[in-house]
Amino acid sequence: MLKILKYSFFDLIRSKWSYVYFLFYLVISSSLLYLSGDISKVIISLMNIILILVPLIASIFGVMYYYNSREFTELLLAQPIKRTNIFLGQYIGLAVSLSSSLLFGLGIPFLIYGIFRSAEIWNFIILIVTGVFLTFIFSAISFLVALKNENRLKGFGIVIFLWMFMAIIYDGLFLLSLIVFKEYPLETISLTLSMLNPIDLSRILILLKLDISALMGYTGAVFRKFFGTDTGLLLSTLILVMWTVLPVWAIVRVSGRKNF
Amino acid sequence: MNRPNGYSGIWGLQMGLLLLMTFYSFFCAAGTVKVDQNGKVKTIQEALAMSGSGDTILVYGGNYSEGTILIDKPLTLIGIDRPIIDGHDRDSDIIIIASDSVTLEGFTIQNAGTSYIKDLAGIRVRRKNNFVIRNNHLINTMFGIYLEKANDGKIVDNQVIGQAIEEVSSGNGIHAWYCKNLFISGNTIVSHRDGIYFEFVESSQLVDNISRNNLRYGLHFMFSNNDEYTNNLFEKNGAGVAVMFSKNINMYQNTFANNWGSASYGLLLKEIYDARIEENIFDGNTMGIKVDGSTRVTYHNNSFENNGWAIKFVGGSYDNKINNNNFISNSFDLVLESARNNNTINGNYWSSYTGYDLDKNGIGDIPFRPVKLFSYIVSRTPESMVLLRSLFIDIIDFSERVRPMFTPENVMDHAPLMNKVVY
């Protein structure tokens, strides 16, 4: 598995899209830092970008990579290698290469700017960690979708729809249900609903770390009380881990049974 | 025939009296009594008994605890090397000023105790005028300085430091009740219930004070008219300043910063008429200004930065002018829900304005609607605040801005500025 992981990783690292992705973050974060100079504000702006773009890019990249490397996968399948190793190796190689683009693209400008001497270091770490989690989650989902659908167009369609659902439609339904049921106490419901969607969960984690919660009035206080505690943080990390592990487990299962 | 003589007689008597008084003040009134724990006069009480009107009492460094000190003559008390007057938590006032023209300067006054029944005070001024309270430290006195029906006083450069934990068992830093013409300047007030409390106080000025970490309000006006506060700093209080049921209050160049909490404001206005709010800075508050009924109030040249809500109006507010302010990076710039609106909003700078300025006159060519749909949703279902900064919310805010359906249509700035207001 390690060999395949390494192969996938270096294969992707060499591709021009990884560089474009890396350069994109490099340019965005360094120009934001240069223009604004306030690390906390830059982190908020980056948060908006990361929450939308990371899942989108990870989804599209995942599908694309699976379909493109299909012939190579078939070649590997002919060898005496365990299926699990092949697909997991490919997936982890993909996720790691995307994450490293993100990590270096954001990390280098912040390092040069002196993040380690700043009080915002923990907020930055949260931003990076959620970004990496989102990469792992959405590339796993897209890999799974691609694995299940031989038809490329259908695969792309489903992945784009899933992204749109998580990033936009979910919040719409969420808001709608809050408005419809506003006569009832909604704190627990809204807490649960926001924890079920990895994008929402990441957004809230970053916002609460950034002290914006203080600006959110009464509800902000409720959320801060939950997410601010160690249990809250542990639970939300656990849910992000679950979101990663579940699709990966499905990849293992589906790939084991699939006919090529 | 005798009338001129009569006049001259009275005249002579008056001159004589005047002369006598001058002599009196020369030889007797200018007396100085020195209080020193190693000297002849050892206690302040003794010195008070010895001295006559207009005397000066110099109190040298040391620890004086003499129960309640009652000053009932026009005296000047000056502490040298900051003598300590300690109340030892005996649940009584420490100093009572019960005479006109008393000056109190340079003392540390501490430990009045805590009472749920009495309003204990470090310095109490009781129905007398022309007092000066300068450069004292008041530490752990339930109420720092308590003025009741006291006029024409100066309270300058004091430090009032409390230990308030809960509202019921704590007092106000400077408490004024039925006063006129006060001048309160350069004081630092920390950890009380209200930093400064004004009830029925007229024509008074508050300048350069710092009010911080108070449980309720940094500064609190009730039923007080024609007052002015300028260049004060209000920080980390339950709420910065509350102005309630008052008329003609001027608020200039103050800073309201970091007032955080689920019900926290930089400035709270309740039933206010004819006030002027100019050149203030509101930075990092949960709510910059919460307005619950304001009429004919001018908001001019203020800066609102990084607040949750910059200005939130609830209840009827009419004839207000919101002109030439900066609204920068607030989650919500303005919340104004009443359908009927005759407030003027004009020529402000909004950091969330996305319009253009083709004729380069510094004024945006398309009007700006500061009221967001999301703020309307949040005020109805507060839990939806969870969705702050999500893409969906940005999308519906945008579409609402293009064609308002829920937010009041006529609330807009017709001349939004392209650059920050500089004043």
XYZ file of C-alpha atoms in Angstrom:
683
model
C 0.000 0.000 0.000
C 2.791 2.355 0.875
C 4.287 1.943 -2.560
C 1.022 2.761 -4.286
C 0.461 5.680 -1.932
C 3.909 6.983 -2.763
C 3.379 6.485 -6.466
C 0.014 8.288 -6.421
C 1.381 11.059 -4.315
C 4.366 11.773 -6.528
C 2.281 11.339 -9.627
C -0.115 14.021 -8.392
C 2.574 16.263 -6.991
C 4.167 16.388 -10.409
C 0.933 17.361 -12.145
C 0.415 20.990 -13.014
C -2.941 21.135 -11.213
C -1.290 20.615 -7.869
C 0.944 23.558 -8.619
C -1.987 25.696 -9.687
C -3.817 24.772 -6.496
C -0.750 25.487 -4.389
C -0.042 28.781 -6.166
C -3.674 29.822 -5.768
C -3.513 29.559 -1.977
C -0.062 31.105 -1.930
C -1.207 34.153 -3.889
C -4.523 34.527 -2.031
C -3.108 34.291 1.475
C -0.029 36.408 0.829
C -2.030 39.121 -0.907
C -4.623 39.140 1.887
C -1.861 39.376 4.473
C -0.153 42.108 2.500
C -3.331 44.121 1.999
C -4.958 43.752 5.385
C -2.148 43.136 7.843
C -4.580 41.923 10.465
C -4.097 38.166 10.843
C -7.484 37.621 12.457
C -9.302 39.285 9.542
C -7.230 37.337 7.021
C -8.182 34.103 8.737
C -11.865 34.997 8.452
C -11.536 35.798 4.745
C -9.577 32.591 4.191
C -12.208 30.677 6.103
C -14.852 31.708 3.576
C -12.597 30.596 0.735
C -11.571 27.338 2.352
C -15.074 26.283 3.340
C -16.297 26.630 -0.229
C -13.273 25.817 -2.333
C -11.603 22.976 -0.462
C -14.628 20.652 -0.680
C -15.253 21.618 -4.311
C -11.675 21.113 -5.459
C -11.286 17.914 -3.439
C -14.491 16.505 -4.960
C -13.624 17.345 -8.551
C -10.004 16.307 -8.182
C -11.006 13.021 -6.600
C -13.388 12.059 -9.396
C -10.988 13.247 -12.043
C -8.083 11.347 -10.600
C -10.033 8.125 -10.266
C -11.310 8.199 -13.830
C -7.954 9.229 -15.273
C -5.977 6.571 -13.488
C -8.468 3.862 -14.271
C -6.246 2.060 -16.759
C -3.372 2.065 -14.345
C -5.700 0.749 -11.660
C -6.725 -2.106 -13.910
C -3.072 -2.877 -14.525
C -2.468 -2.952 -10.784
C -5.478 -5.185 -10.236
C -3.860 -7.777 -12.461
C -0.938 -7.939 -10.031
C -0.971 -9.922 -6.798
C -1.838 -6.908 -4.648
C -4.748 -6.633 -2.241
C -7.560 -4.488 -3.599
C -7.851 -2.577 -0.381
C -4.237 -1.561 -0.665
C -4.617 -0.306 -4.208
C -7.630 1.909 -3.584
C -6.647 3.101 -0.142
C -3.172 3.851 -1.439
C -4.570 5.895 -4.289
C -7.027 7.714 -2.044
C -4.488 8.598 0.614
C -1.978 9.672 -2.008
C -4.594 12.005 -3.480
C -5.737 13.425 -0.155
C -2.194 13.940 1.091
C -1.093 15.711 -2.057
C -4.125 18.037 -1.982
C -3.617 18.711 1.716
C 0.037 19.505 1.224
C -0.853 22.030 -1.497
C -3.203 23.643 0.996
C -0.748 23.391 3.868
C 2.186 24.914 2.020
C 0.094 27.407 0.105
C -1.312 28.848 3.325
C 1.596 28.019 5.604
C 4.468 29.691 3.765
C 3.012 33.244 3.675
C 1.865 32.996 7.294
C 5.267 31.654 8.369
C 7.013 34.527 6.642
C 4.529 36.925 8.222
C 5.443 35.518 11.622
C 2.455 33.464 12.717
C 4.481 31.793 15.452
C 5.023 35.096 17.168
C 1.356 35.983 16.896
C -1.464 35.258 19.309
C -3.519 33.944 16.398
C -1.475 30.757 16.079
C -4.254 28.526 17.416
C -6.855 30.050 15.129
C -4.543 29.425 12.214
C -3.997 25.837 13.283
C -7.758 25.291 13.516
C -8.128 26.739 10.029
C -5.472 24.377 8.619
C -6.795 21.349 10.489
C -10.365 21.880 9.303
C -9.061 22.475 5.768
C -7.161 19.181 5.859
C -10.164 17.361 7.296
C -12.426 18.749 4.579
C -9.917 17.631 1.936
C -9.843 14.098 3.325
C -13.625 13.927 3.696
C -14.551 15.221 0.283
C -11.896 13.349 -1.664
C -13.072 10.144 0.040
C -16.676 10.881 -0.896
C -15.757 11.642 -4.487
C -13.602 8.517 -4.712
C -16.518 6.479 -3.469
C -18.895 8.067 -5.947
C -16.483 7.440 -8.809
C -15.991 3.872 -7.701
C -19.714 3.282 -7.780
C -20.371 4.968 -11.108
C -18.699 3.816 -14.282
C -20.340 6.665 -16.170
C -18.017 9.678 -15.844
C -20.690 12.260 -16.464
C -22.933 10.772 -13.832
C -20.025 10.605 -11.377
C -19.181 14.260 -11.877
C -22.831 15.216 -11.589
C -23.328 13.408 -8.324
C -20.170 14.832 -6.805
C -21.043 18.384 -7.791
C -24.529 17.938 -6.424
C -23.190 16.542 -3.147
C -20.901 19.545 -2.811
C -23.746 21.918 -3.553
C -25.956 20.130 -1.055
C -23.418 20.333 1.751
C -22.270 23.863 1.011
C -25.558 25.576 0.171
C -28.752 23.524 0.099
C -28.241 21.992 3.534
C -28.049 25.454 5.106
C -31.175 26.461 3.259
C -33.136 23.484 4.553
C -31.640 24.045 7.984
C -32.785 27.661 8.007
C -36.199 26.706 6.703
C -36.705 24.127 9.440
C -35.615 26.669 12.067
C -38.151 29.166 10.787
C -40.944 26.594 10.546
C -40.349 25.252 14.043
C -39.482 28.535 15.694
C -42.177 28.069 18.337
C -40.135 25.234 19.838
C -36.852 25.362 21.723
C -34.307 24.911 18.981
C -30.886 25.111 20.630
C -30.245 21.381 20.743
C -31.671 20.802 17.278
C -29.606 23.539 15.719
C -26.527 22.241 17.533
C -27.122 18.735 16.225
C -27.955 19.824 12.695
C -24.867 21.988 12.479
C -22.701 19.109 13.672
C -24.005 16.733 11.012
C -22.639 18.706 8.090
C -18.822 18.828 8.015
C -18.778 22.207 6.262
C -21.080 23.794 8.852
C -19.163 22.182 11.659
C -15.863 23.537 10.352
C -17.342 27.004 9.921
C -18.631 27.097 13.471
C -15.388 25.761 14.902
C -13.412 28.521 13.212
C -15.932 31.254 14.047
C -16.010 30.293 17.707
C -12.241 30.248 17.894
C -12.173 33.705 16.385
C -14.207 35.261 19.209
C -16.942 36.155 16.785
C -19.195 34.106 19.025
C -19.143 37.028 21.388
C -20.781 39.024 18.647
C -23.496 36.478 18.079
C -25.646 37.429 21.029
C -27.566 34.904 23.034
C -27.354 31.965 20.613
C -23.652 32.584 20.259
C -23.363 32.107 23.988
C -25.144 28.743 23.777
C -22.816 27.595 21.038
C -19.740 28.872 22.751
C -20.741 26.975 25.862
C -20.937 23.769 23.891
C -18.085 24.048 21.401
C -15.854 25.981 23.753
C -15.599 23.116 26.231
C -13.234 20.178 25.814
C -16.148 17.768 25.338
C -17.542 19.936 22.563
C -14.196 20.150 20.827
C -13.622 16.432 21.254
C -17.086 15.604 19.953
C -16.722 17.809 16.892
C -13.290 16.343 16.137
C -14.804 12.903 16.526
C -17.536 13.760 14.055
C -15.002 15.045 11.540
C -13.054 11.799 11.981
C -16.276 9.834 11.483
C -16.954 11.770 8.315
C -13.518 10.696 7.073
C -13.623 7.104 8.244
C -17.111 6.233 6.985
C -16.533 6.957 3.270
C -13.112 5.302 3.474
C -14.682 2.196 4.982
C -17.270 2.291 2.174
C -14.446 2.542 -0.373
C -12.888 -0.575 1.087
C -16.193 -2.450 0.993
C -17.272 -1.339 -2.464
C -13.861 -1.929 -4.014
C -13.748 -5.399 -2.503
C -16.948 -6.461 -4.163
C -16.707 -4.568 -7.417
C -16.331 -6.343 -10.755
C -13.787 -4.774 -13.062
C -32.909 115.778 55.715
C -31.361 112.983 57.686
C -31.460 110.464 54.957
C -27.916 110.957 53.595
C -26.562 110.606 57.135
C -28.509 107.431 57.611
C -27.068 106.033 54.458
C -23.535 106.860 55.439
C -24.112 105.185 58.801
C -25.016 101.882 57.192
C -22.196 102.342 54.731
C -19.735 102.775 57.571
C -21.027 99.665 59.310
C -20.638 97.635 56.132
C -17.100 98.867 55.596
C -16.259 98.021 59.181
C -17.607 94.523 58.838
C -15.717 94.012 55.612
C -12.511 95.179 57.251
C -13.107 92.908 60.217
C -13.731 89.968 57.942
C -10.568 90.666 55.989
C -8.553 90.790 59.195
C -10.260 87.688 60.423
C -9.400 85.767 57.316
C -5.811 87.058 57.476
C -5.038 86.078 61.005
C -7.383 83.284 61.901
C -8.965 81.622 58.842
C -5.764 80.894 56.965
C -4.680 78.566 59.748
C -3.097 75.239 58.937
C -3.405 72.180 61.124
C -0.957 69.356 60.607
C -1.987 65.812 61.418
C 0.852 63.366 61.863
C 0.883 60.117 63.750
C 4.233 61.113 65.292
C 3.263 64.753 65.822
C 1.097 66.762 68.174
C -2.254 66.216 66.477
C -2.588 62.499 65.866
C -6.065 62.050 64.406
C -8.099 63.734 61.745
C -11.057 63.970 64.134
C -8.965 66.087 66.542
C -7.848 68.334 63.724
C -11.431 68.794 62.555
C -12.488 69.811 66.046
C -9.633 72.319 66.381
C -9.893 74.044 63.039
C -12.203 76.829 61.997
C -13.848 77.661 58.702
C -11.486 78.014 55.779
C -8.583 76.243 57.472
C -6.348 73.773 55.772
C -5.646 70.410 57.347
C -2.523 68.646 56.166
C -2.592 64.921 56.843
C 0.736 63.142 56.650
C 1.222 59.542 55.538
C 0.015 56.766 57.803
C -2.979 54.645 58.524
C -5.940 56.463 60.067
C -8.996 54.538 61.097
C -11.347 56.743 63.031
C -14.827 55.586 62.183
C -16.923 57.950 60.131
C -15.267 61.305 59.575
C -17.777 64.123 59.375
C -16.565 67.356 57.766
C -19.040 70.068 58.734
C -16.966 73.190 58.141
C -15.638 74.635 54.900
C -12.160 73.090 55.099
C -9.411 71.933 52.812
C -8.048 68.494 53.639
C -4.859 67.555 51.877
C -3.191 64.171 52.198
C 0.581 64.211 51.934
C 2.301 60.927 50.988
C -1.172 59.469 50.523
C -2.443 58.723 54.042
C -4.850 55.804 54.315
C -8.265 56.228 55.875
C -9.512 52.741 56.617
C -13.129 51.864 57.388
C -12.234 48.283 58.392
C -15.494 46.973 56.886
C -17.501 48.509 59.731
C -20.490 49.005 57.428
C -20.579 52.768 57.702
C -19.655 55.683 55.454
C -16.002 56.657 55.722
C -16.087 60.390 54.987
C -19.190 62.573 55.019
C -18.978 66.071 53.626
C -21.695 68.115 55.287
C -20.556 71.627 54.535
C -20.188 73.848 51.488
C -16.758 74.489 49.971
C -14.874 71.424 51.170
C -11.795 70.249 49.326
C -10.539 66.694 49.787
C -7.304 65.743 48.126
C -4.643 63.028 48.083
C -6.118 60.319 50.342
C -6.547 56.601 50.056
C -9.966 55.670 51.399
C -10.699 51.991 51.755
C -12.922 49.180 53.078
C -16.388 50.553 53.727
C -17.880 47.083 53.982
C -20.846 45.552 52.203
C -24.445 46.091 53.112
C -27.682 44.965 51.524
C -29.653 47.636 53.391
C -27.525 50.768 53.451
C -25.728 52.471 50.603
C -22.261 52.680 52.111
C -19.910 55.204 50.577
C -16.245 56.117 50.609
C -17.045 59.803 50.338
C -20.581 61.066 50.763
C -21.565 64.640 49.990
C -24.831 65.492 51.653
C -26.849 68.434 50.334
C -23.862 70.786 50.086
C -22.269 72.668 47.216
C -18.895 73.712 45.820
C -16.931 70.647 46.848
C -13.708 69.474 45.248
C -12.703 65.816 45.431
C -9.347 65.424 43.772
C -6.684 62.750 43.368
C -8.015 60.256 45.905
C -7.888 56.496 45.700
C -11.084 54.761 46.781
C -10.601 51.060 47.224
C -13.327 48.582 48.070
C -15.817 51.178 49.199
C -19.220 49.888 48.204
C -20.182 53.208 46.625
C -17.073 55.240 45.823
C -18.336 58.810 45.810
C -21.994 59.351 46.669
C -23.522 62.737 45.938
C -26.996 63.520 47.192
C -28.472 66.883 46.209
C -24.963 68.290 45.894
C -24.299 70.972 43.291
C -21.364 72.742 41.647
C -18.805 70.102 42.552
C -15.618 68.919 40.944
C -14.549 65.273 41.021
C -11.155 65.074 39.396
C -8.413 62.467 38.909
C -9.674 59.915 41.412
C -9.220 56.199 41.159
C -12.253 54.271 42.289
C -11.589 50.566 42.449
C -14.274 48.194 43.649
C -14.585 44.474 44.065
C -18.070 43.949 42.701
C -19.068 40.341 42.202
C -22.836 40.570 41.896
C -25.202 43.447 41.312
C -27.223 43.265 44.528
C -24.253 43.532 46.874
C -22.310 46.200 45.028
C -22.538 49.939 44.559
C -21.697 52.511 41.927
C -18.294 54.128 41.496
C -19.602 57.668 41.359
C -23.266 58.000 42.253
C -25.072 61.295 41.783
C -28.674 61.897 42.745
C -30.404 65.256 42.216
C -27.265 67.220 41.360
C -26.449 70.165 39.135
C -23.303 71.511 37.470
C -20.965 68.670 38.278
C -17.598 68.432 36.586
C -16.241 64.883 36.615
C -12.913 64.450 34.902
C -9.916 62.132 34.685
C -11.309 59.471 37.009
C -10.677 55.765 36.614
C -13.513 53.544 37.793
C -13.152 49.775 37.920
C -15.334 46.867 39.076
C -18.507 48.409 40.456
C -22.147 47.914 39.589
C -22.367 51.074 37.473
C -19.150 52.998 36.925
C -20.883 56.369 37.064
C -24.584 56.701 37.832
C -26.583 59.867 37.207
C -30.148 60.196 38.429
C -31.858 63.572 38.049
C -28.529 65.236 37.297
C -28.609 68.423 35.260
C -26.052 70.445 33.309
C -23.062 68.309 34.185
C -19.940 67.352 32.331
C -17.974 64.126 32.200
C -14.570 64.370 30.563
C -11.624 61.972 30.110
C -12.859 59.289 32.486
C -12.102 55.587 32.149
C -14.770 53.117 33.199
C -13.907 49.458 32.996
C -15.043 45.984 34.104
C -18.229 47.199 35.754
C -21.010 44.663 36.145
C -23.820 46.680 34.663
C -23.046 49.934 32.874
C -19.904 52.001 32.519
C -22.037 55.133 32.716
C -25.733 55.284 33.429
C -28.097 58.212 32.969
C -31.618 58.157 34.380
C -33.943 61.132 34.027
C -30.968 63.433 33.578
C -31.094 66.284 31.105
C -28.656 68.686 29.455
C -25.496 66.737 30.263
C -22.427 66.150 28.183
C -19.792 63.449 28.196
C -16.674 63.759 26.114
C -13.584 61.697 25.438
C -14.262 58.920 27.935
C -13.293 55.280 27.540
C -15.810 52.529 28.331
C -14.379 49.052 28.190
C -15.464 45.531 29.099
C -18.523 46.600 31.050
C -21.802 44.715 31.093
C -22.818 47.508 28.758
C -20.809 50.623 27.981
C -23.223 53.462 28.555
C -26.953 53.447 29.155
C -28.867 56.638 28.575
C -32.457 56.312 29.679
C -35.381 58.709 29.770
C -33.169 61.742 29.269
C -33.136 64.787 27.016
C -30.373 66.828 25.428
C -27.445 64.587 26.221
C -24.326 65.229 24.140
C -21.956 62.348 23.603
C -18.723 63.318 21.909
C -15.461 61.508 21.148
C -15.963 58.590 23.502
C -14.629 55.104 22.925
C -16.884 52.102 23.500
C -14.829 48.954 23.202
C -15.157 45.220 23.786
C -18.482 45.166 25.588
C -19.224 41.504 25.029
C -22.029 39.326 26.170
C -25.363 37.911 25.255
C -27.113 41.143 26.254
C -24.278 43.593 25.936
C -24.117 46.968 24.249
C -21.625 49.738 23.628
C -24.376 52.272 24.097
C -27.972 51.663 25.079
C -30.501 54.378 24.371
C -33.953 54.148 25.867
C -36.537 56.886 25.311
C -34.087 59.595 24.369
C -34.897 62.940 22.835
C -32.652 65.484 21.115
C -29.311 63.879 21.796
C -26.156 64.321 19.759
C -23.821 61.372 19.274
C -20.713 62.550 17.467
C -17.177 61.369 16.760
C -17.417 58.317 18.982
C -15.666 55.027 18.311
C -17.547 51.751 18.734
C -15.145 48.850 18.417
C -15.708 45.149 18.971
C -19.008 45.270 20.861
C -21.724 42.654 20.606
C -24.012 45.576 19.822
C -22.584 49.024 19.052
C -25.753 50.975 19.825
C -29.060 49.473 20.815
C -31.797 52.004 20.383
C -35.112 51.423 22.101
C -36.950 54.580 21.242
C -34.969 57.617 20.166
C -36.345 60.762 18.656
C -34.468 63.626 17.001
C -31.080 62.082 17.729
C -28.113 62.957 15.528
C -25.585 60.237 14.787
C -22.702 61.991 13.108
C -19.041 61.136 12.365
C -18.996 57.982 14.447
C -16.951 54.905 13.612
C -18.446 51.443 14.024
C -15.858 48.699 13.605
C -15.972 44.941 14.180
C -19.262 44.968 16.053
C -21.850 42.215 15.884
C -24.558 44.800 15.264
C -23.476 48.399 14.615
C -26.848 50.030 15.319
C -29.972 48.106 16.163
C -33.266 49.917 16.444
C -36.145 48.299 18.236
C -39.360 50.098 18.941
C -40.399 53.381 17.415
C -37.600 55.728 16.468
C -38.356 58.872 14.548
C -36.566 61.824 13.009
C -33.092 60.476 13.652
C -30.223 61.527 11.432
C -27.535 58.965 10.671
C -25.059 60.852 8.545
C -21.330 60.674 7.823
C -20.511 57.627 9.903
C -18.093 54.803 9.150
C -19.469 51.267 9.227
C -16.553 48.870 8.910
C -16.593 45.057 9.167
C -19.700 44.720 11.311
C -21.697 41.517 11.065
C -24.808 43.668 10.751
C -24.538 47.367 9.976
C -28.038 48.501 10.683
C -31.206 46.859 11.859
C -34.313 48.970 11.444
C -37.480 47.044 11.101
C -40.407 49.371 11.353
C -42.127 49.691 8.011
C -42.732 53.386 8.600
C -39.468 55.179 8.622
C -38.684 58.862 8.506
C -35.126 58.646 9.691
C -32.444 60.131 7.495
C -29.546 57.915 6.517
C -27.163 59.737 4.267
C -23.521 60.004 3.268
C -22.118 57.183 5.368
C -19.225 54.918 4.501
C -20.179 51.225 4.441
C -17.391 48.680 4.072
C -19.900 46.190 2.657
C -20.930 48.599 -0.126
C -20.185 47.053 -3.497
C -21.325 49.849 -5.785
C -19.255 51.964 -8.138
C -18.481 55.612 -8.629
C -18.225 56.397 -12.337
C -18.186 60.173 -12.050
C -15.426 60.031 -9.403
C -17.107 62.421 -6.972
C -16.500 60.140 -4.013
C -20.169 59.219 -3.739
C -21.394 55.814 -4.901
C -23.721 55.945 -7.892
C -26.203 53.380 -6.647
C -27.873 53.621 -3.233
C -26.952 51.182 -0.463
C -29.392 49.157 1.593
C -27.793 48.576 4.982
C -30.496 46.288 6.363
C -29.727 42.661 5.641
C -32.332 39.956 5.199
C -30.356 37.769 7.574
C -30.704 40.313 10.373
C -34.453 40.171 9.834
C -34.363 36.374 10.072
C -32.126 36.389 13.126
C -34.382 38.740 15.060
C -37.239 36.309 14.502
C -35.398 33.018 15.003
C -32.260 33.758 16.999
C -31.010 30.196 16.550
C -30.444 30.862 12.867
C -27.418 32.868 13.967
C -25.611 29.551 13.611
C -25.616 30.132 9.882
C -23.625 33.383 10.111
C -21.156 33.681 7.227
C -22.376 30.646 5.377
C -22.605 30.762 1.593
C -26.364 30.286 1.576
C -26.866 33.346 3.739
C -24.621 35.422 1.495
C -26.710 34.361 -1.480
C -30.086 35.232 0.040
C -28.711 38.520 1.391
C -27.559 39.391 -2.088
C -30.874 38.578 -3.706
C -32.759 40.530 -1.033
C -30.527 43.514 -1.626
C -31.313 43.471 -5.325
C -35.052 43.361 -4.741
C -36.163 43.845 -1.119
C -39.160 41.836 -0.054
C -38.825 41.443 3.700
C -36.630 44.319 4.754
C -38.016 47.864 4.673
C -37.568 49.148 1.165
C -37.080 52.805 1.930
C -34.238 52.384 4.397
C -31.274 53.246 2.256
C -28.332 55.504 1.944
C -28.710 57.475 -1.271
C -25.215 58.873 -1.127
C -22.905 56.179 0.253
C -19.310 57.326 0.398
C -16.548 55.481 -1.423
C -13.920 56.318 1.193
C -13.875 56.477 4.960
C -15.111 59.632 6.606
C -12.173 61.510 8.064
C -12.917 63.946 10.845
